[in-house]
GROMACS .gro file of C-alpha atoms in nm:
model
  489
    1MET     CA    1  -0.795  -0.998  -0.384
    2THR     CA    2  -0.656  -0.769  -0.654
    3ASN     CA    3  -0.903  -0.517  -0.785
    4LYS     CA    4  -0.849  -0.521  -1.166
    5HIS     CA    5  -1.051  -0.222  -1.246
    6ASN     CA    6  -0.860   0.001  -1.004
    7ARG     CA    7  -0.536  -0.141  -1.132
    8ARG     CA    8  -0.612  -0.022  -1.481
    9PHE     CA    9  -0.718   0.322  -1.340
   10MET     CA   10  -0.412   0.363  -1.125
   11SER     CA   11  -0.170   0.255  -1.408
   12ALA     CA   12  -0.280   0.566  -1.585
   13PHE     CA   13  -0.199   0.815  -1.310
   14CYS     CA   14   0.066   0.658  -1.105
   15ALA     CA   15   0.316   0.763  -1.385
   16LEU     CA   16   0.345   1.098  -1.208
   17LEU     CA   17   0.492   0.937  -0.900
   18ALA     CA   18   0.833   0.936  -1.055
   19ALA     CA   19   0.849   1.302  -0.959
   20VAL     CA   20   0.907   1.183  -0.608
   21ALA     CA   21   1.235   1.027  -0.714
   22GLY     CA   22   1.533   1.226  -0.605
   23LEU     CA   23   1.358   1.395  -0.316
   24GLY     CA   24   1.547   1.354   0.012
   25ALA     CA   25   1.520   1.476   0.373
   26SER     CA   26   1.650   1.343   0.694
   27CYS     CA   27   1.404   1.241   0.961
   28GLN     CA   28   1.703   1.102   1.152
   29SER     CA   29   1.825   1.445   1.217
   30ALA     CA   30   1.477   1.567   1.305
   31PRO     CA   31   1.450   1.867   1.080
   32ASP     CA   32   1.275   2.147   1.276
   33ALA     CA   33   1.385   2.440   1.076
   34VAL     CA   34   1.154   2.716   0.979
   35GLU     CA   35   0.962   2.630   0.657
   36THR     CA   36   1.105   2.750   0.331
   37THR     CA   37   0.893   2.925   0.063
   38GLY     CA   38   0.918   2.647  -0.181
   39GLY     CA   39   0.783   2.294  -0.199
   40ASP     CA   40   0.965   1.978  -0.249
   41ALA     CA   41   1.322   1.978  -0.362
   42ASP     CA   42   1.407   1.952  -0.738
   43VAL     CA   43   1.327   1.622  -0.906
   44ALA     CA   44   1.647   1.419  -0.965
   45THR     CA   45   1.778   1.398  -1.322
   46GLY     CA   46   2.008   1.090  -1.266
   47THR     CA   47   2.027   0.817  -1.513
   48THR     CA   48   1.846   0.485  -1.473
   49GLU     CA   49   2.177   0.312  -1.408
   50GLU     CA   50   2.244   0.560  -1.123
   51THR     CA   51   1.899   0.502  -0.973
   52THR     CA   52   1.914   0.123  -0.980
   53GLU     CA   53   2.264   0.110  -0.836
   54LEU     CA   54   2.195   0.344  -0.547
   55PRO     CA   55   2.253   0.116  -0.234
   56ASP     CA   56   1.990   0.101   0.039
   57ASP     CA   57   2.252   0.007   0.303
   58LEU     CA   58   2.035  -0.257   0.458
   59PRO     CA   59   2.182  -0.558   0.630
   60ASP     CA   60   2.135  -0.922   0.516
   61GLU     CA   61   1.856  -1.071   0.729
   62ASN     CA   62   1.641  -1.385   0.707
   63PHE     CA   63   1.297  -1.342   0.868
   64ASP     CA   64   1.205  -1.707   0.820
   65GLY     CA   65   0.897  -1.663   0.596
   66TYR     CA   66   0.739  -1.403   0.827
   67GLU     CA   67   0.399  -1.267   0.701
   68PHE     CA   68   0.444  -0.891   0.682
   69MET     CA   69   0.098  -0.729   0.703
   70ILE     CA   70   0.026  -0.393   0.553
   71ALA     CA   71  -0.297  -0.210   0.619
   72THR     CA   72  -0.425  -0.019   0.312
   73GLU     CA   73  -0.745   0.090   0.148
   74THR     CA   74  -0.919  -0.176  -0.069
   75GLU     CA   75  -0.897   0.047  -0.375
   76ASN     CA   76  -0.515   0.070  -0.340
   77GLU     CA   77  -0.446  -0.293  -0.235
   78TRP     CA   78  -0.324  -0.390  -0.589
   79MET     CA   79  -0.042  -0.138  -0.550
   80VAL     CA   80   0.066  -0.292  -0.211
   81LEU     CA   81   0.009  -0.662  -0.269
   82ALA     CA   82   0.102  -0.688  -0.646
   83GLU     CA   83   0.016  -1.063  -0.658
   84GLU     CA   84   0.113  -1.133  -1.023
   85ALA     CA   85   0.282  -1.004  -1.330
   86THR     CA   86   0.030  -0.927  -1.615
   87GLY     CA   87   0.253  -0.787  -1.887
   88ASP     CA   88   0.147  -0.433  -1.804
   89VAL     CA   89   0.453  -0.218  -1.727
   90VAL     CA   90   0.300  -0.078  -1.406
   91ASP     CA   91   0.182  -0.424  -1.272
   92ASP     CA   92   0.509  -0.588  -1.358
   93ALA     CA   93   0.713  -0.323  -1.185
   94LEU     CA   94   0.515  -0.350  -0.866
   95TYR     CA   95   0.529  -0.735  -0.880
   96GLU     CA   96   0.903  -0.739  -0.928
   97ARG     CA   97   0.946  -0.499  -0.643
   98ASN     CA   98   0.766  -0.728  -0.401
   99ILE     CA   99   0.930  -1.042  -0.518
  100ALA     CA  100   1.266  -0.876  -0.480
  101VAL     CA  101   1.205  -0.778  -0.116
  102GLU     CA  102   1.022  -1.108  -0.037
  103GLU     CA  103   1.310  -1.317  -0.168
  104ARG     CA  104   1.587  -1.107  -0.020
  105PHE     CA  105   1.456  -1.113   0.338
  106ASN     CA  106   1.235  -1.420   0.329
  107VAL     CA  107   0.912  -1.253   0.405
  108LYS     CA  108   0.558  -1.281   0.258
  109PHE     CA  109   0.330  -0.975   0.206
  110THR     CA  110  -0.022  -0.986   0.328
  111THR     CA  111  -0.288  -0.701   0.358
  112LEU     CA  112  -0.562  -0.581   0.583
  113THR     CA  113  -0.815  -0.382   0.377
  114GLY     CA  114  -1.127  -0.169   0.401
  115ASP     CA  115  -1.243   0.174   0.310
  116HIS     CA  116  -1.070   0.454   0.503
  117THR     CA  117  -1.336   0.460   0.781
  118SER     CA  118  -1.359   0.086   0.843
  119LEU     CA  119  -0.994   0.036   0.802
  120GLY     CA  120  -0.926   0.310   1.060
  121ASN     CA  121  -1.155   0.130   1.296
  122LEU     CA  122  -0.976  -0.197   1.238
  123ILE     CA  123  -0.639  -0.041   1.297
  124THR     CA  124  -0.772   0.122   1.620
  125SER     CA  125  -0.921  -0.207   1.751
  126SER     CA  126  -0.608  -0.399   1.674
  127VAL     CA  127  -0.385  -0.165   1.854
  128GLN     CA  128  -0.613  -0.121   2.152
  129ALA     CA  129  -0.629  -0.493   2.183
  130GLY     CA  130  -0.255  -0.515   2.188
  131ASP     CA  131  -0.258  -0.718   1.871
  132ASP     CA  132   0.068  -0.711   1.675
  133GLU     CA  133  -0.048  -0.833   1.343
  134ILE     CA  134  -0.015  -0.503   1.157
  135ASP     CA  135   0.341  -0.417   1.068
  136LEU     CA  136   0.290  -0.113   0.849
  137CYS     CA  137  -0.012   0.119   0.759
  138CYS     CA  138  -0.021   0.272   0.408
  139THR     CA  139  -0.348   0.450   0.447
  140HIS     CA  140  -0.569   0.773   0.390
  141VAL     CA  141  -0.365   1.063   0.518
  142VAL     CA  142  -0.638   1.278   0.692
  143ASN     CA  143  -0.790   0.972   0.858
  144THR     CA  144  -0.443   0.841   0.958
  145GLY     CA  145  -0.366   1.187   1.102
  146SER     CA  146  -0.674   1.140   1.330
  147LEU     CA  147  -0.549   0.803   1.443
  148ALA     CA  148  -0.195   0.938   1.510
  149LEU     CA  149  -0.345   1.197   1.758
  150ASN     CA  150  -0.479   0.901   1.956
  151GLY     CA  151  -0.123   0.779   2.013
  152LEU     CA  152  -0.157   0.475   1.784
  153PHE     CA  153   0.173   0.514   1.594
  154VAL     CA  154   0.546   0.497   1.653
  155ASN     CA  155   0.775   0.789   1.604
  156TRP     CA  156   0.967   0.722   1.280
  157TYR     CA  157   1.281   0.846   1.434
  158GLU     CA  158   1.277   0.541   1.658
  159VAL     CA  159   1.246   0.289   1.366
  160PRO     CA  160   1.585   0.144   1.279
  161TYR     CA  161   1.723   0.158   0.927
  162ILE     CA  162   1.470   0.431   0.801
  163ASP     CA  163   1.694   0.679   0.628
  164PHE     CA  164   1.513   0.992   0.510
  165THR     CA  165   1.826   1.117   0.345
  166LYS     CA  166   1.762   0.862   0.068
  167PRO     CA  167   1.583   0.985  -0.244
  168TRP     CA  168   1.284   0.747  -0.199
  169TRP     CA  169   1.159   0.963   0.087
  170ALA     CA  170   0.975   1.290   0.013
  171PRO     CA  171   1.127   1.579   0.205
  172SER     CA  172   0.828   1.807   0.247
  173THR     CA  173   0.636   1.551   0.438
  174THR     CA  174   0.922   1.508   0.686
  175ASN     CA  175   1.007   1.868   0.702
  176ASP     CA  176   0.653   1.992   0.743
  177LEU     CA  177   0.525   1.704   0.942
  178SER     CA  178   0.817   1.669   1.184
  179VAL     CA  179   0.797   1.880   1.504
  180ASN     CA  180   1.016   1.854   1.811
  181ASN     CA  181   1.193   1.533   1.703
  182LYS     CA  182   0.844   1.382   1.646
  183CYS     CA  183   0.747   1.239   1.305
  184VAL     CA  184   0.475   0.970   1.311
  185LEU     CA  185   0.365   1.007   0.953
  186ALA     CA  186   0.593   0.997   0.640
  187ILE     CA  187   0.574   0.947   0.265
  188SER     CA  188   0.799   0.733   0.046
  189ASP     CA  189   0.780   0.624  -0.312
  190PHE     CA  190   0.597   0.308  -0.176
  191ALA     CA  191   0.299   0.531  -0.105
  192LEU     CA  192   0.215   0.558  -0.477
  193THR     CA  193  -0.080   0.790  -0.450
  194ALA     CA  194   0.150   1.064  -0.310
  195LEU     CA  195   0.140   1.254  -0.642
  196ALA     CA  196  -0.166   1.104  -0.788
  197ASN     CA  197  -0.393   1.337  -0.590
  198THR     CA  198  -0.195   1.649  -0.680
  199TYR     CA  199  -0.399   1.927  -0.838
  200CYS     CA  200  -0.331   2.105  -1.159
  201VAL     CA  201  -0.491   2.297  -1.446
  202PHE     CA  202  -0.550   2.135  -1.791
  203TYR     CA  203  -0.620   2.327  -2.105
  204ASN     CA  204  -0.747   2.234  -2.444
  205LYS     CA  205  -0.486   2.348  -2.696
  206GLN     CA  206  -0.716   2.364  -2.998
  207LEU     CA  207  -0.975   2.572  -2.815
  208ALA     CA  208  -0.705   2.793  -2.677
  209GLU     CA  209  -0.577   2.853  -3.020
  210ASP     CA  210  -0.926   2.924  -3.147
  211TYR     CA  211  -0.971   3.190  -2.881
  212GLY     CA  212  -0.634   3.350  -2.935
  213ILE     CA  213  -0.483   3.226  -2.611
  214THR     CA  214  -0.112   3.168  -2.656
  215ASP     CA  215   0.219   3.132  -2.474
  216LEU     CA  216   0.065   2.975  -2.166
  217TYR     CA  217   0.392   2.793  -2.073
  218LYS     CA  218   0.586   3.120  -2.101
  219ILE     CA  219   0.332   3.295  -1.881
  220VAL     CA  220   0.385   3.025  -1.619
  221SER     CA  221   0.772   3.042  -1.650
  222ASP     CA  222   0.755   3.430  -1.633
  223GLY     CA  223   0.579   3.399  -1.298
  224ALA     CA  224   0.263   3.564  -1.446
  225TRP     CA  225   0.017   3.263  -1.412
  226THR     CA  226  -0.216   3.416  -1.150
  227ILE     CA  227  -0.571   3.381  -1.070
  228ASP     CA  228  -0.633   3.717  -1.232
  229LYS     CA  229  -0.465   3.598  -1.554
  230LEU     CA  230  -0.679   3.278  -1.559
  231THR     CA  231  -0.988   3.488  -1.508
  232GLU     CA  232  -0.884   3.733  -1.774
  233LEU     CA  233  -0.843   3.452  -2.027
  234SER     CA  234  -1.161   3.277  -1.944
  235ARG     CA  235  -1.434   3.522  -1.843
  236ASP     CA  236  -1.554   3.623  -2.196
  237ILE     CA  237  -1.549   3.266  -2.345
  238TYR     CA  238  -1.911   3.138  -2.345
  239ILE     CA  239  -2.128   2.976  -2.611
  240ASP     CA  240  -2.492   2.866  -2.550
  241LEU     CA  241  -2.435   2.532  -2.729
  242ASN     CA  242  -2.765   2.382  -2.646
  243GLY     CA  243  -2.958   2.697  -2.722
  244ASP     CA  244  -3.168   2.693  -2.412
  245ASN     CA  245  -3.081   3.051  -2.307
  246THR     CA  246  -2.955   2.924  -1.971
  247GLN     CA  247  -2.609   2.871  -1.846
  248ASN     CA  248  -2.560   2.492  -1.773
  249ASN     CA  249  -2.351   2.193  -1.844
  250GLY     CA  250  -2.470   2.190  -2.205
  251ASP     CA  251  -2.266   2.499  -2.290
  252ARG     CA  252  -1.906   2.596  -2.361
  253TYR     CA  253  -1.692   2.804  -2.113
  254GLY     CA  254  -1.351   2.946  -2.066
  255PHE     CA  255  -1.298   2.781  -1.737
  256VAL     CA  256  -1.491   2.484  -1.570
  257SER     CA  257  -1.416   2.389  -1.210
  258THR     CA  258  -1.511   2.095  -0.978
  259SER     CA  259  -1.586   2.213  -0.623
  260ARG     CA  260  -1.496   2.054  -0.290
  261SER     CA  261  -1.123   1.993  -0.255
  262ALA     CA  262  -1.041   2.142  -0.579
  263LEU     CA  263  -1.136   2.475  -0.424
  264ASN     CA  264  -0.936   2.398  -0.105
  265ALA     CA  265  -0.635   2.369  -0.329
  266TYR     CA  266  -0.641   2.753  -0.381
  267LEU     CA  267  -0.563   2.818  -0.025
  268TRP     CA  268  -0.226   2.670  -0.068
  269SER     CA  269  -0.163   2.772  -0.424
  270PHE     CA  270  -0.214   3.123  -0.308
  271GLY     CA  271   0.051   3.079  -0.040
  272GLY     CA  272  -0.186   3.017   0.251
  273LYS     CA  273  -0.140   2.780   0.552
  274VAL     CA  274  -0.357   2.636   0.829
  275LEU     CA  275  -0.058   2.561   1.066
  276SER     CA  276   0.293   2.687   1.029
  277LYS     CA  277   0.620   2.653   1.209
  278ASN     CA  278   0.747   2.951   1.395
  279GLU     CA  279   1.111   3.058   1.450
  280SER     CA  280   1.153   2.827   1.736
  281GLY     CA  281   1.019   2.531   1.544
  282GLY     CA  282   0.685   2.519   1.725
  283LEU     CA  283   0.343   2.523   1.556
  284GLU     CA  284   0.112   2.816   1.520
  285LEU     CA  285  -0.236   2.847   1.385
  286VAL     CA  286  -0.214   3.099   1.108
  287TYR     CA  287  -0.525   3.032   0.906
  288HIS     CA  288  -0.736   3.325   1.021
  289ASN     CA  289  -0.611   3.647   0.859
  290ASP     CA  290  -0.703   3.915   0.619
  291LYS     CA  291  -0.559   3.743   0.321
  292THR     CA  292  -0.760   3.429   0.366
  293ALA     CA  293  -1.077   3.634   0.383
  294ASP     CA  294  -0.964   3.815   0.064
  295MET     CA  295  -0.910   3.478  -0.105
  296VAL     CA  296  -1.259   3.367  -0.030
  297GLN     CA  297  -1.394   3.704  -0.157
  298LYS     CA  298  -1.186   3.671  -0.477
  299LEU     CA  299  -1.285   3.322  -0.557
  300CYS     CA  300  -1.648   3.380  -0.514
  301GLN     CA  301  -1.617   3.669  -0.765
  302VAL     CA  302  -1.428   3.450  -1.003
  303PHE     CA  303  -1.673   3.159  -1.004
  304TYR     CA  304  -1.995   3.337  -0.976
  305GLU     CA  305  -1.957   3.671  -1.143
  306ASN     CA  306  -1.802   3.574  -1.483
  307THR     CA  307  -2.010   3.446  -1.766
  308GLY     CA  308  -1.721   3.233  -1.900
  309ILE     CA  309  -1.649   3.052  -1.575
  310TYR     CA  310  -1.874   2.770  -1.452
  311ILE     CA  311  -1.841   2.567  -1.130
  312ASN     CA  312  -2.034   2.239  -1.063
  313SER     CA  313  -2.165   2.361  -0.732
  314ARG     CA  314  -2.429   2.531  -0.954
  315GLU     CA  315  -2.538   2.187  -1.062
  316ALA     CA  316  -2.822   1.994  -0.882
  317THR     CA  317  -2.586   1.700  -0.787
  318TYR     CA  318  -2.208   1.678  -0.732
  319ASP     CA  319  -2.012   1.485  -0.993
  320SER     CA  320  -1.639   1.431  -0.930
  321LEU     CA  321  -1.593   1.392  -1.306
  322PHE     CA  322  -1.784   1.697  -1.408
  323SER     CA  323  -1.495   1.907  -1.534
  324ILE     CA  324  -1.333   1.606  -1.701
  325ASN     CA  325  -1.648   1.530  -1.893
  326MET     CA  326  -1.685   1.889  -1.994
  327PHE     CA  327  -1.332   1.900  -2.107
  328LEU     CA  328  -1.359   1.575  -2.308
  329GLU     CA  329  -1.667   1.719  -2.480
  330ASN     CA  330  -1.479   2.033  -2.582
  331LYS     CA  331  -1.688   2.251  -2.352
  332ALA     CA  332  -1.405   2.399  -2.158
  333VAL     CA  333  -1.072   2.569  -2.248
  334PHE     CA  334  -0.944   2.530  -1.893
  335ILE     CA  335  -1.028   2.296  -1.616
  336ASN     CA  336  -0.893   2.249  -1.255
  337ALA     CA  337  -0.840   1.887  -1.187
  338ASN     CA  338  -0.663   1.608  -0.991
  339ILE     CA  339  -0.382   1.461  -1.194
  340GLY     CA  340  -0.448   1.108  -1.082
  341GLN     CA  341  -0.822   1.140  -1.159
  342THR     CA  342  -0.763   1.268  -1.508
  343LEU     CA  343  -0.500   1.085  -1.694
  344GLN     CA  344  -0.720   0.785  -1.732
  345TYR     CA  345  -0.964   0.993  -1.929
  346LEU     CA  346  -0.742   1.252  -2.103
  347ARG     CA  347  -0.505   1.005  -2.270
  348GLU     CA  348  -0.791   0.934  -2.512
  349MET     CA  349  -0.878   1.296  -2.579
  350GLU     CA  350  -0.880   1.383  -2.950
  351ASN     CA  351  -0.759   1.749  -2.901
  352ASP     CA  352  -0.419   1.795  -2.761
  353TYR     CA  353  -0.404   1.931  -2.417
  354GLY     CA  354  -0.155   2.101  -2.189
  355ILE     CA  355  -0.081   2.084  -1.824
  356LEU     CA  356  -0.032   2.394  -1.596
  357PRO     CA  357   0.022   2.448  -1.224
  358TYR     CA  358  -0.259   2.602  -1.013
  359PRO     CA  359  -0.239   2.980  -1.040
  360LYS     CA  360  -0.057   3.200  -0.795
  361TRP     CA  361  -0.237   3.478  -0.588
  362ASP     CA  362  -0.050   3.756  -0.772
  363GLU     CA  363   0.288   3.815  -0.942
  364ALA     CA  364   0.441   3.920  -0.618
  365GLN     CA  365   0.421   3.565  -0.494
  366THR     CA  366   0.755   3.419  -0.577
  367GLU     CA  367   0.667   3.041  -0.600
  368TYR     CA  368   0.397   2.827  -0.743
  369TYR     CA  369   0.250   2.585  -0.478
  370THR     CA  370   0.048   2.266  -0.529
  371MET     CA  371  -0.190   2.091  -0.284
  372VAL     CA  372  -0.192   1.710  -0.257
  373ASP     CA  373  -0.547   1.603  -0.169
  374GLY     CA  374  -0.578   1.446   0.174
  375SER     CA  375  -0.694   1.115   0.040
  376HIS     CA  376  -0.347   1.014  -0.064
  377ASP     CA  377  -0.168   0.744   0.139
  378ILE     CA  378   0.086   0.797   0.407
  379LEU     CA  379   0.308   0.551   0.606
  380ALA     CA  380   0.272   0.485   0.977
  381VAL     CA  381   0.387   0.202   1.218
  382PRO     CA  382   0.148   0.088   1.490
  383ILE     CA  383   0.283   0.100   1.839
  384THR     CA  384   0.204  -0.275   1.881
  385ALA     CA  385   0.458  -0.364   1.609
  386THR     CA  386   0.685  -0.585   1.806
  387ASN     CA  387   0.994  -0.588   1.579
  388LEU     CA  388   1.079  -0.232   1.477
  389GLU     CA  389   1.407  -0.348   1.323
  390ARG     CA  390   1.222  -0.585   1.091
  391THR     CA  391   0.961  -0.319   1.013
  392GLY     CA  392   1.233  -0.061   0.928
  393ILE     CA  393   1.421  -0.295   0.702
  394ILE     CA  394   1.122  -0.402   0.509
  395THR     CA  395   0.978  -0.055   0.480
  396GLU     CA  396   1.309   0.087   0.369
  397ALA     CA  397   1.350  -0.201   0.125
  398LEU     CA  398   1.001  -0.157  -0.025
  399SER     CA  399   1.058   0.224  -0.052
  400ALA     CA  400   1.402   0.178  -0.223
  401GLU     CA  401   1.272  -0.092  -0.464
  402SER     CA  402   0.977   0.142  -0.561
  403TYR     CA  403   1.213   0.413  -0.636
  404LYS     CA  404   1.443   0.179  -0.842
  405ARG     CA  405   1.191  -0.031  -1.025
  406VAL     CA  406   0.838   0.119  -1.009
  407ILE     CA  407   0.912   0.495  -1.046
  408PRO     CA  408   1.111   0.466  -1.369
  409ALA     CA  409   0.854   0.248  -1.528
  410TYR     CA  410   0.574   0.488  -1.438
  411TYR     CA  411   0.746   0.811  -1.528
  412GLU     CA  412   0.967   0.730  -1.826
  413THR     CA  413   0.768   0.459  -1.983
  414ALA     CA  414   0.406   0.529  -1.902
  415LEU     CA  415   0.386   0.907  -1.878
  416LYS     CA  416   0.666   1.048  -2.095
  417THR     CA  417   0.625   0.812  -2.379
  418LYS     CA  418   0.261   0.743  -2.366
  419TYR     CA  419   0.049   1.027  -2.221
  420ALA     CA  420   0.238   1.354  -2.243
  421ARG     CA  421   0.157   1.548  -2.550
  422ASP     CA  422   0.461   1.783  -2.559
  423ASP     CA  423   0.799   1.846  -2.380
  424GLU     CA  424   0.655   2.153  -2.211
  425SER     CA  425   0.389   1.944  -2.035
  426VAL     CA  426   0.653   1.721  -1.894
  427GLN     CA  427   0.839   2.021  -1.762
  428MET     CA  428   0.523   2.147  -1.613
  429LEU     CA  429   0.458   1.810  -1.441
  430ASP     CA  430   0.809   1.839  -1.284
  431MET     CA  431   0.731   2.186  -1.168
  432ILE     CA  432   0.400   2.079  -1.017
  433ALA     CA  433   0.572   1.782  -0.840
  434ASN     CA  434   0.842   2.014  -0.709
  435SER     CA  435   0.587   2.258  -0.575
  436ARG     CA  436   0.383   2.030  -0.359
  437VAL     CA  437   0.315   2.142  -0.003
  438PHE     CA  438   0.192   1.935   0.293
  439ASP     CA  439   0.034   2.144   0.555
  440ILE     CA  440   0.042   1.973   0.900
  441GLY     CA  441  -0.282   2.155   0.976
  442TYR     CA  442  -0.444   1.972   0.689
  443VAL     CA  443  -0.293   1.633   0.762
  444TYR     CA  444  -0.405   1.653   1.117
  445ASP     CA  445  -0.740   1.818   1.043
  446GLY     CA  446  -0.943   1.514   1.127
  447TRP     CA  447  -1.242   1.693   0.974
  448SER     CA  448  -1.253   1.900   1.296
  449GLY     CA  449  -1.012   2.185   1.205
  450ALA     CA  450  -1.022   2.473   0.966
  451SER     CA  451  -0.910   2.306   0.637
  452PHE     CA  452  -1.250   2.262   0.480
  453ILE     CA  453  -1.412   2.604   0.555
  454PHE     CA  454  -1.254   2.724   0.235
  455GLN     CA  455  -1.430   2.488   0.001
  456GLU     CA  456  -1.764   2.518   0.200
  457LEU     CA  457  -1.775   2.888   0.167
  458ILE     CA  458  -1.681   2.903  -0.208
  459SER     CA  459  -1.910   2.623  -0.308
  460ALA     CA  460  -2.200   2.811  -0.150
  461ASN     CA  461  -2.082   3.160  -0.292
  462ASN     CA  462  -2.058   3.267   0.068
  463THR     CA  463  -1.810   3.543   0.141
  464SER     CA  464  -1.886   3.555   0.516
  465PHE     CA  465  -1.543   3.434   0.621
  466GLU     CA  466  -1.521   3.633   0.946
  467SER     CA  467  -1.876   3.534   1.067
  468THR     CA  468  -1.801   3.175   0.986
  469TRP     CA  469  -1.468   3.180   1.164
  470ALA     CA  470  -1.616   3.346   1.473
  471SER     CA  471  -1.891   3.079   1.504
  472ARG     CA  472  -1.626   2.802   1.491
  473GLN     CA  473  -1.314   2.965   1.640
  474SER     CA  474  -1.344   2.806   1.985
  475SER     CA  475  -1.379   2.443   1.852
  476ILE     CA  476  -1.109   2.488   1.581
  477GLU     CA  477  -0.858   2.636   1.824
  478ALA     CA  478  -0.931   2.355   2.072
  479HIS     CA  479  -0.863   2.099   1.798
  480TYR     CA  480  -0.526   2.246   1.696
  481ASN     CA  481  -0.424   2.297   2.053
  482GLU     CA  482  -0.459   1.923   2.074
  483VAL     CA  483  -0.235   1.881   1.766
  484ILE     CA  484   0.022   2.124   1.905
  485GLU     CA  485   0.015   1.946   2.252
  486PHE     CA  486   0.061   1.615   2.068
  487PHE     CA  487   0.387   1.730   1.921
  488GLU     CA  488   0.511   1.902   2.238
  489SER     CA  489   0.446   1.586   2.452
   0.00000   0.00000   0.00000
């Protein structure tokens, strides 16, 4: 059942998930306050002893060998099921977590798997049939958001023993995704992809030095890491390496970008939103405004009007590893990338590399913000789950044991001692983790909202934001009215 290939892939990037540790928010008190400007709370700096001794406050229960079924994508099943110890620090921590929970409560973990589309259909069919076989969903966040709008999931506030004040629960998901005492989707350290799909910028240290680019970490800490600064440092770096007098993937550039969601990430890194909470705690559609139009205009200029900047939408076919391959071949000083996608490859890179957050819109913007791609997993409980007390106890225990066992193994052992090339990169990773934002308008987009207009326009070098909005405004507003009504009901 376990996918060995994906296990090795995920072992590389799941190191980052330790940054979730120490983040806490209370869903029990149903936080409906107006959103703050920052992302997640600071990463905890407690000792390993403090982490492992933190109590989960769960009762002693014996569930008589109950088979606790978790729905998850096939590619992520190994993180959920963890059937055996292999000697790998990541595998063994996952295995020990599961054994600890199984033995403590006398349960056995099983899974229901598929890709995000087929799995969503299986979950829907199961709930509509009144089948109580699925206890917990750990599934693709955007797809799960669509299922949530169909009323398939329980309000987490109604699940006993779930304590979002504990550090194994991420606060921005509960703060941002909780409205009017309703929270049907949440993220804990058990959802190990929660940071793996976080976007960042990597830079080649040797090439940066060759081109006189210095003090990048100081630029970030000074608040001066903006899209204009990235453009300034990149736009004049171009070498026609293959000598064909044509700009293509055979040449060297200052900045190479993938398209699609990597472009969406700028909306949030520039401080934009799709849906936002107003002063009364309700939701408002805030996507359509002059600044969003200016963002599209600016990014089209950046990616299509600078010799030293190349985007893979100019290639004949899309390749999700385009920027990674260019980076490994020393054909790019900077790339934008997904952390989880890149650690597998960059750890073998000959040249040292550094890690930076996505740039800000301008220096007047006070915070750095980081988007987590919508393919990461989120937790939900089907309304057909017959024993919410059992579900709450097991979910809380899995989350706590992930925090105590898995996260330290990933972060301290795998990342900090194996992959990070300098102390500053570790600090940047903490900054990136702390700056994550989860937009309820993106999570509940369901591929019917406004979240993907950004990448669509920029990939096509199309600055017609207003006309595009006008042509879709009616359907987009109808979709988000449904989201708003869902949380008001």
